Coordinates of C-alpha atoms and ligand atoms in Angstrom, one line a residue:
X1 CA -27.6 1.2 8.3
X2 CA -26.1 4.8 8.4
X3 CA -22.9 5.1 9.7
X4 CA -20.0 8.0 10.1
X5 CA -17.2 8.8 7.7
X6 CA -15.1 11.3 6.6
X7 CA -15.2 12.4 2.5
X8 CA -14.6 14.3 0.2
X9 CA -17.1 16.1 -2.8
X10 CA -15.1 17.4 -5.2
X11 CA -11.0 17.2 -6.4
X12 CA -10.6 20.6 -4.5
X13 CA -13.0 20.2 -1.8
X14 CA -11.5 19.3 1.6
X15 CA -12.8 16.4 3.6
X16 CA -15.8 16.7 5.7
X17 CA -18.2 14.5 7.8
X18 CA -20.4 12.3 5.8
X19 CA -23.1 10.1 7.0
X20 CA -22.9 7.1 4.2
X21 CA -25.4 3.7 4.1
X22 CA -23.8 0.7 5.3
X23 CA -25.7 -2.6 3.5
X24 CA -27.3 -5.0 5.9
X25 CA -24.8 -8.1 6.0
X26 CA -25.4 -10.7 3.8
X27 CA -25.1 -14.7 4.3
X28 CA -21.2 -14.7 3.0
X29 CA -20.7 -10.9 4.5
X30 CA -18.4 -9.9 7.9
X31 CA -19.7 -6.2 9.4
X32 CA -16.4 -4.7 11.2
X33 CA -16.4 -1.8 13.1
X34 CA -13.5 -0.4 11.9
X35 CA -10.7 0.7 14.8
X36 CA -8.2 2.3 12.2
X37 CA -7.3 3.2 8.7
X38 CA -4.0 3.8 6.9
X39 CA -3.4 6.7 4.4
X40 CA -2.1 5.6 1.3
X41 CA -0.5 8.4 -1.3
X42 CA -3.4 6.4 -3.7
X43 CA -6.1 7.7 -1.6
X44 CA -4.7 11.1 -2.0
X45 CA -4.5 10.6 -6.0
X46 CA -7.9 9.1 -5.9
X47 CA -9.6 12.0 -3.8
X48 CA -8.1 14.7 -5.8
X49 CA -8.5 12.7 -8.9
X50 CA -4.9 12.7 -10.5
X51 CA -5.5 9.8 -11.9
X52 CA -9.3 11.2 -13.3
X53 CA -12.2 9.3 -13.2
X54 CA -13.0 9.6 -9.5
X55 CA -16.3 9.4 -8.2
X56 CA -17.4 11.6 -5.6
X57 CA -17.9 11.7 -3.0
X58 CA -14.6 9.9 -2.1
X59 CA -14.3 8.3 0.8
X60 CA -10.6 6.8 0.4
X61 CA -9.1 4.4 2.7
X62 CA -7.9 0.3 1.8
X63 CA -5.2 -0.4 4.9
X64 CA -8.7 -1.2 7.3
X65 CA -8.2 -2.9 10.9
X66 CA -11.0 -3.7 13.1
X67 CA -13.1 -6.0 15.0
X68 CA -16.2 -8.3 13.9
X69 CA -19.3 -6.5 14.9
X70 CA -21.9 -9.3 12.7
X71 CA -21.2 -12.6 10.3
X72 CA -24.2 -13.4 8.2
X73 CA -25.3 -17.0 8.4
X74 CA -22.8 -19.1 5.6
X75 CA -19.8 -17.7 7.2
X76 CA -17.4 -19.9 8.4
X77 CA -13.8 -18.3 9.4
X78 CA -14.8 -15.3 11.1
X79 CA -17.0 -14.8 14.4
X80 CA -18.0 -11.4 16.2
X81 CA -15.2 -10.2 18.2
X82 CA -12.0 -11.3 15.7
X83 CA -9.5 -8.5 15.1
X84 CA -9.5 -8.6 11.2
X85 CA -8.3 -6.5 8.2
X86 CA -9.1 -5.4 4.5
X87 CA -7.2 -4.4 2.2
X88 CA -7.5 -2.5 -1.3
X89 CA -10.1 -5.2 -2.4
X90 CA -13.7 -6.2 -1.6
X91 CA -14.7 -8.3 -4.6
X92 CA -13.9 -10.3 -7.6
X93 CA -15.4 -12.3 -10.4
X94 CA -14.4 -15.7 -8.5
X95 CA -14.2 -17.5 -12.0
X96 CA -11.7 -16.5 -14.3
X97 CA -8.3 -17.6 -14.4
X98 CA -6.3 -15.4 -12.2
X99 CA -9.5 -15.8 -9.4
X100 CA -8.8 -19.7 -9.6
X101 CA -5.3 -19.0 -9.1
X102 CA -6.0 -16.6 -6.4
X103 CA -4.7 -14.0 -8.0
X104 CA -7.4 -12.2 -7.8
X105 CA -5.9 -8.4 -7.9
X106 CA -5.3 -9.6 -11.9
X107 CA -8.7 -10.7 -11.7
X108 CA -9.6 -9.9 -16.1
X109 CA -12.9 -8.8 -14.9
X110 CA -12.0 -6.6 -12.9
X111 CA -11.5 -6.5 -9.1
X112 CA -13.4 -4.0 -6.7
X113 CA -12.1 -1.7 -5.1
X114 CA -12.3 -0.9 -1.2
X115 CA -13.2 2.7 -2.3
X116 CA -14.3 3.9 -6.1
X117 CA -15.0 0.3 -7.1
X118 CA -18.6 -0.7 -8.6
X119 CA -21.0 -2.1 -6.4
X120 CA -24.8 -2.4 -5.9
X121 CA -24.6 -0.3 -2.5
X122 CA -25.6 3.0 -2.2
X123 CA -24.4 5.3 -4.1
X124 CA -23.3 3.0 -6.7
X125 CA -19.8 2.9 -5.7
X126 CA -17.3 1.5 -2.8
X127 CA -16.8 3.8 0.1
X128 CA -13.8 3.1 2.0
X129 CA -12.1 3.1 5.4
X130 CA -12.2 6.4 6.7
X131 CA -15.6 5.1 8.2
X132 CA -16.9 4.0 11.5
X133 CA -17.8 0.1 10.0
X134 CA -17.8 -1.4 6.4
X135 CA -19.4 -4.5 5.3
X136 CA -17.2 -7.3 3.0
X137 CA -17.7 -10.7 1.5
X138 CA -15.6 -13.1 3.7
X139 CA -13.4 -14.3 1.0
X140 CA -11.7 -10.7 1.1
X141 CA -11.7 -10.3 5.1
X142 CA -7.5 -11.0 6.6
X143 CA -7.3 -12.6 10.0
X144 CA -4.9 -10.3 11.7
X145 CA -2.6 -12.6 14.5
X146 CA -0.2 -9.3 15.9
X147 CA -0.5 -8.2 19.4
X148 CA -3.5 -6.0 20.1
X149 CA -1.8 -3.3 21.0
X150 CA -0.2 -3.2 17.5
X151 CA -3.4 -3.0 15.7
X152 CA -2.8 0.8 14.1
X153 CA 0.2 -0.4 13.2
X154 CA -0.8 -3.3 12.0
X155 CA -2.8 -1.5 9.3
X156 CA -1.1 -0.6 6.7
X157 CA 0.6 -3.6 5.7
X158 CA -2.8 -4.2 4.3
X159 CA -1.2 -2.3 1.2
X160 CA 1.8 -0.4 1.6
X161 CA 2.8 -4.2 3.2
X162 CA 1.4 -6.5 0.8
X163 CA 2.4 -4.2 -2.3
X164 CA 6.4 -4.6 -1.6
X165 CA 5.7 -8.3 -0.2
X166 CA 4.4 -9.8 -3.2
X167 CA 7.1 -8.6 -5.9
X168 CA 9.5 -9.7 -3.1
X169 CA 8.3 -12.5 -3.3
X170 CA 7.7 -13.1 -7.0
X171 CA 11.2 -12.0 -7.7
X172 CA 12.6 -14.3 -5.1
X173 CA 14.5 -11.5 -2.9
X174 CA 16.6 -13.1 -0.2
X175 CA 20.1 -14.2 1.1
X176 CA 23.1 -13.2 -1.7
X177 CA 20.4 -10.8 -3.8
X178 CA 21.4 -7.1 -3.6
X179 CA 18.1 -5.4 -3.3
X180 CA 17.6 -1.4 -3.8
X181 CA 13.9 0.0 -2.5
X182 CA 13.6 4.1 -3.7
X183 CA 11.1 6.7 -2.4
X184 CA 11.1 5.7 1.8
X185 CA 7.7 6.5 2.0
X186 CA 4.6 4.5 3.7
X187 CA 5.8 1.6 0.7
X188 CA 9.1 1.9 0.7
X189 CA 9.8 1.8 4.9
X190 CA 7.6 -1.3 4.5
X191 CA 10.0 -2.5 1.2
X192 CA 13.0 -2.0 3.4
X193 CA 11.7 -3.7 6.8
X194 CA 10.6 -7.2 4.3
X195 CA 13.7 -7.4 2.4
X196 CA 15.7 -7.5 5.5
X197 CA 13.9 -9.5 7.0
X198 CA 14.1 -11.8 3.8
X199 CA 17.7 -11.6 3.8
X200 CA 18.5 -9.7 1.1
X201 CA 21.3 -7.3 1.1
X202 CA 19.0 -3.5 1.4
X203 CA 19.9 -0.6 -0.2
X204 CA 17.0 2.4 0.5
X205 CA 17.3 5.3 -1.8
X206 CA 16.4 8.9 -0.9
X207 CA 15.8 11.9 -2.1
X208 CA 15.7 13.6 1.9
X209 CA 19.4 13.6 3.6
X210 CA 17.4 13.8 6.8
X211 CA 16.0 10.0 6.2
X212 CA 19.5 8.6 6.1
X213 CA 19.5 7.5 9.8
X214 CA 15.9 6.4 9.7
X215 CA 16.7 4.4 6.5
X216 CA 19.4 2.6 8.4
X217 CA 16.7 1.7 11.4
X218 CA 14.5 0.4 9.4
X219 CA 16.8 -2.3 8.4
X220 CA 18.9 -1.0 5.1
X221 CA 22.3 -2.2 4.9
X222 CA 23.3 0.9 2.6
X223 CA 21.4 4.3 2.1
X224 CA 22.4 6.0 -1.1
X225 CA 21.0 9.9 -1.5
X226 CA 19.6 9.7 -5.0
X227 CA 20.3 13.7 -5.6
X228 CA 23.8 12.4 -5.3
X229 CA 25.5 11.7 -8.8
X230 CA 28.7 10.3 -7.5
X231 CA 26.8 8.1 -5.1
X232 CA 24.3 6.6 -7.2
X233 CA 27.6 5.8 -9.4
X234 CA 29.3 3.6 -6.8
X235 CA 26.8 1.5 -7.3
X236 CA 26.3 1.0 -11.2
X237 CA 25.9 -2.3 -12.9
X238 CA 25.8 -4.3 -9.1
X239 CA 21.6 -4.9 -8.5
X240 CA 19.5 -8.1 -8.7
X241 CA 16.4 -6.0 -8.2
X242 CA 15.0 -2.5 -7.4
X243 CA 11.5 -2.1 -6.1
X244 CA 10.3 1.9 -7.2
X245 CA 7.3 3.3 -4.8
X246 CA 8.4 7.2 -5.8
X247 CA 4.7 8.3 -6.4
X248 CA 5.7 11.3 -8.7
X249 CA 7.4 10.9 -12.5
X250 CA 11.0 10.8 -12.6
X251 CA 14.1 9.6 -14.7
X252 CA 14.0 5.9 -14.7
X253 CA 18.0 5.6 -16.3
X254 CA 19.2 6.7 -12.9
X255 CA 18.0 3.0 -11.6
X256 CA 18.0 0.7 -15.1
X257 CA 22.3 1.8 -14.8
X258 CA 22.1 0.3 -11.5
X259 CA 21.1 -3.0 -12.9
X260 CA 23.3 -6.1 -13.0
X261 CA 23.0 -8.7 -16.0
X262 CA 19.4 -10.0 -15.8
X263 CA 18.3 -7.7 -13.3
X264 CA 14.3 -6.2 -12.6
X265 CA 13.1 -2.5 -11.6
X266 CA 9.6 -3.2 -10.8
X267 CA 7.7 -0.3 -10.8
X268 CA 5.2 0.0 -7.9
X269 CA 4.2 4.0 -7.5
X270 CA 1.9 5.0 -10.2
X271 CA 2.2 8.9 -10.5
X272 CA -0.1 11.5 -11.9
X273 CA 2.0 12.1 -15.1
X274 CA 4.2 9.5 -16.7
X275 CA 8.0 8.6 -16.2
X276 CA 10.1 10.4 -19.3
X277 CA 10.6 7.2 -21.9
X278 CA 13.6 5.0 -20.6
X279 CA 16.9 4.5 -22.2
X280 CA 16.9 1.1 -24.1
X281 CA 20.7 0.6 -24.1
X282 CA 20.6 0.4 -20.7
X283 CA 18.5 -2.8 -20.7
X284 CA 19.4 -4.7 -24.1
X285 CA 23.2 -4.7 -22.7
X286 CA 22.3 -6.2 -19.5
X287 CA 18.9 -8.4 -20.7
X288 CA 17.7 -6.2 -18.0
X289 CA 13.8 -5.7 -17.1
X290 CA 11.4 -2.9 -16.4
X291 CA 8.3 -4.8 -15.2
X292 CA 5.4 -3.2 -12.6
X293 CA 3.3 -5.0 -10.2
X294 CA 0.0 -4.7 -7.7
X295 CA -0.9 -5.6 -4.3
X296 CA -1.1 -8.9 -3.8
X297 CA -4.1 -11.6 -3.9
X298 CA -5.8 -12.1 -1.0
X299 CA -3.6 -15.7 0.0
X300 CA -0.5 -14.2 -0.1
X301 CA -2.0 -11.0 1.8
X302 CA -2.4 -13.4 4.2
X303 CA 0.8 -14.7 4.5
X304 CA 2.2 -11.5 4.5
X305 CA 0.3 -10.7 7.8
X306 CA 1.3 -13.8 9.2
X307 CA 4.9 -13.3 7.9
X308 CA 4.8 -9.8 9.8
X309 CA 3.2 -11.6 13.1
X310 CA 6.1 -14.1 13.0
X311 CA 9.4 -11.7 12.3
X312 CA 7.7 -9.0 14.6
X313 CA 7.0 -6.5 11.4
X314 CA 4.5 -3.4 11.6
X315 CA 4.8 -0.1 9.9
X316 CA 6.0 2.8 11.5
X317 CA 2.9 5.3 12.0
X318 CA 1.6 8.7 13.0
X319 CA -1.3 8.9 14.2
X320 CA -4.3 11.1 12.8
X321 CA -7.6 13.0 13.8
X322 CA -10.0 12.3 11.2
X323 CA -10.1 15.9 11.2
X324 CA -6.5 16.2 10.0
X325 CA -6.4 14.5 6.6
X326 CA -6.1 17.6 4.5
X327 CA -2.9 18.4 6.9
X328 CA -1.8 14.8 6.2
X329 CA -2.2 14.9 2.1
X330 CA -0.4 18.4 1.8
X331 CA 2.6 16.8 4.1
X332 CA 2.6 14.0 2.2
X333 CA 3.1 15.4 -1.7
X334 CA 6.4 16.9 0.5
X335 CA 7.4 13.4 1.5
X336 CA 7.1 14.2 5.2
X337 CA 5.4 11.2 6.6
X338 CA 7.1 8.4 9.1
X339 CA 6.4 6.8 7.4
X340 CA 2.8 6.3 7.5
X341 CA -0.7 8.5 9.0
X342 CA -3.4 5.8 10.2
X343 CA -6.5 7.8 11.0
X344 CA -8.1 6.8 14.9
X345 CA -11.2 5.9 13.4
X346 CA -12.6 6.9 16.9
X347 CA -12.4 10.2 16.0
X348 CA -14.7 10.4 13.3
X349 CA -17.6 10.7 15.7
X350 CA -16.4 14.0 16.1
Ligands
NAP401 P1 4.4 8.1 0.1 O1 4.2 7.6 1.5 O2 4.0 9.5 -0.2 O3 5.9 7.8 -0.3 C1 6.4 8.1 -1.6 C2 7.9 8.5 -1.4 O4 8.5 8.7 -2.7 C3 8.2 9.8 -0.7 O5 8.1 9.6 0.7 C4 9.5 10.1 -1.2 O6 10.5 9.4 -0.5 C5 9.6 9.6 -2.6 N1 9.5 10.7 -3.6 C6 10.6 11.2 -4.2 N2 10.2 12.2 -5.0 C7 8.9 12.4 -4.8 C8 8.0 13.3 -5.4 N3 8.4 14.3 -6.2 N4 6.8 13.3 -4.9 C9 6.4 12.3 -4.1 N5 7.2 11.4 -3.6 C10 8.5 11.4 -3.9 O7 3.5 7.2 -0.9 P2 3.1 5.6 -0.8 O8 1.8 5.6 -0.1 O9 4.2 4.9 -0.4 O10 2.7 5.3 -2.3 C11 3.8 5.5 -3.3 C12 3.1 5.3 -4.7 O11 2.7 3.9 -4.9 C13 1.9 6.1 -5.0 O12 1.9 6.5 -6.4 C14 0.8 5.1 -4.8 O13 -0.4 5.5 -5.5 C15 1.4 3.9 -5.3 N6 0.8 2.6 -4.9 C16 0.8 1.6 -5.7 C17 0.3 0.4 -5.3 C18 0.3 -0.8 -6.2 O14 -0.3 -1.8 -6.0 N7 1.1 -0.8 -7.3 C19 -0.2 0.2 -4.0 C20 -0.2 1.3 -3.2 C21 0.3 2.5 -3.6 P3 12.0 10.0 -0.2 O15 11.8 11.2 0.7 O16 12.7 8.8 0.4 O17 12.6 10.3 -1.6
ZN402 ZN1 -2.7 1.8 -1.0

């Protein structure tokens, strides 16, 4: 079926309306009309291709909310009319180790992609949420329990949500760990609400003076303004963990110093160009740890949403035309997003 999106054809094009091919929904698929999208800073690397090997045209968008428009026959969990999500993927090999485990962003054949994944659809590759409706194998389709009139903001916890959840998570973040988030962004605002309301003791670092307040709303217990030396000194040697989303290369010492005995930066932003080569001495001395993670699988996606349903967690979003995305990318390479667009999908009708 041919339905409306928005795209792009070309690293320097701007987006435009699209009219993209929608596959016919399969016994294990879920159609979902698609009610609104999130913009993640990965789209943006994606549709101008800073990380290269983009296929165009791009038609970004993994943080998907919507309602059940068709189930085909074998599915189970999901009827027409649920309020559902999909996140950043849409298949897996179902049979190696990590898939078993349900693990399946670590899937070693390869997950796919919402958007520039492989796929037997037209044209060859995945085309994501900035789209009227997408079609998904059930196994990668969220049940989403907030209020209805929190859907937008419901929506980007399907990445920027899940991606701080699960190293929160793995690195068992709670009551009597200090926690530092940097780069309060569309990840980081969601890094900050989670540890809070895990029970960690929050720390959100800045480079914009003008966030300090907003840091401080959104739960942190301390703000520290990284382009502050004497600041960032205060608090040498004294963290059990720092989650990075900064989406741009920067000097990683400022943080690895910050690290107690033991302690982990996790790495979550992946920027164009790569972070200058870390200081060793400050990890051997402290056994400390630079380690990266990715989303989450689609279980603990799961229980992220429900974890959000039950403290009362969504993002905090502006909404978007479809029409405005360009707008959105440029103000989002200046950091100036609170802390996340979600495109009205309604609006791609034109
Ligand atoms: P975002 O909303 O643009 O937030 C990034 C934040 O980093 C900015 O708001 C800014 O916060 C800070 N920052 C500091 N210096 C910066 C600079 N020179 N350029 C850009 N940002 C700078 O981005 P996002 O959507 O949270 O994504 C962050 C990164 O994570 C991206 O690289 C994205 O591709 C990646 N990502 C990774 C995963 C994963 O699974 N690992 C998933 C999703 C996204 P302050 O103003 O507070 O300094
Ligand atoms: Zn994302």
């Amino acid at each position: 079926m041919t339905v409306k999106a928005y795209g792009t054809r070309a690293a320097d094009q701007p987006f435009e309306p699209m009219d993209i091919q929608r596959r016919a929904p399969g016994p294990h698929d879920v159609q979902i009309d698609i009610a609104y999208c999130g913009v993640c800073h990965s789209d943006l690397h994606t549709a101008r291709s800073e990380w290269g090997g983009t296929l165009y045209p791009c038609i970004p968008g993994h943080e998907i909310v919507g309602q059940v428009s068709a189930v085909g026959a074998e599915v189970r969990d999901f009827k027409v009319g649920d309020t559902v999500g999909v996140g950043c993927m849409v298949d897996s090999c179902q049979h190696c180790s990590a898939c078993a485990e349900g693990l399946e962003q670590f899937c070693e054949n390869g997950f796919v992609g919402t958007y520039n994944g492989a796929t037997k659809d037209a044209p060859g590759h995945t085309l994501g949420g900035y789209s009227q409706r997408v079609v998904v194998s059930d196994k990668f389709v969220l049940k989403i329990r907030h209020p209805r009139e929190q859907l937008a903001a419901v929506a980007p916890l399907l990445c920027a949500g899940i991606t701080t959840y699960s190293p929160l998570r793995h690195w068992k973040v709670g009551p009597g760990k200090k926690v530092g988030i940097v780069g309060i962004g569309g990840l980081g605002h969601m890094g900050v609400k989670l540890a809070h309301a895990m029970g960690a003791h929050t720390v959100a670092f800045t480079t914009s003076e003008g966030k300090r307040q907003d840091a401080l709303d959104l739960g942190a217990d301390e703000v520290v303004v990284s382009r502050n030396a004497e600041e960032m000194k205060r608090h040498a040697g004294t963290f059990d963990f720092i989650l990075n989303t900064v989406a741009a290369s920067h000097d990683l010492d400022a943080y690895t110093r910050l690290l107690r005995r033991d302690g982990t930066l996790v790495l979550v932003g992946v920027p164009e160009h790569p972070h200058p080569s870390p200081n060793v001495g400050n990890l051997i001395f402290k056994r400390a740890a630079i380690a990266g993670s990715i989303i989450g699988g689609i279980a603990e996606t799961q229980e992220m949403l429900d974890f959000c349903a039950d403290h009362g967690i969504v993002a905090d979003i502006e909404m978007i035309k479809a029409q405005d995305i360009d707008a959105a990318y440029d103000r989002m390479v200046k950091g100036d997003v609170k802390y996340r667009f979600v495109i009205d999908n309604a609006t791609i009708a034109g």
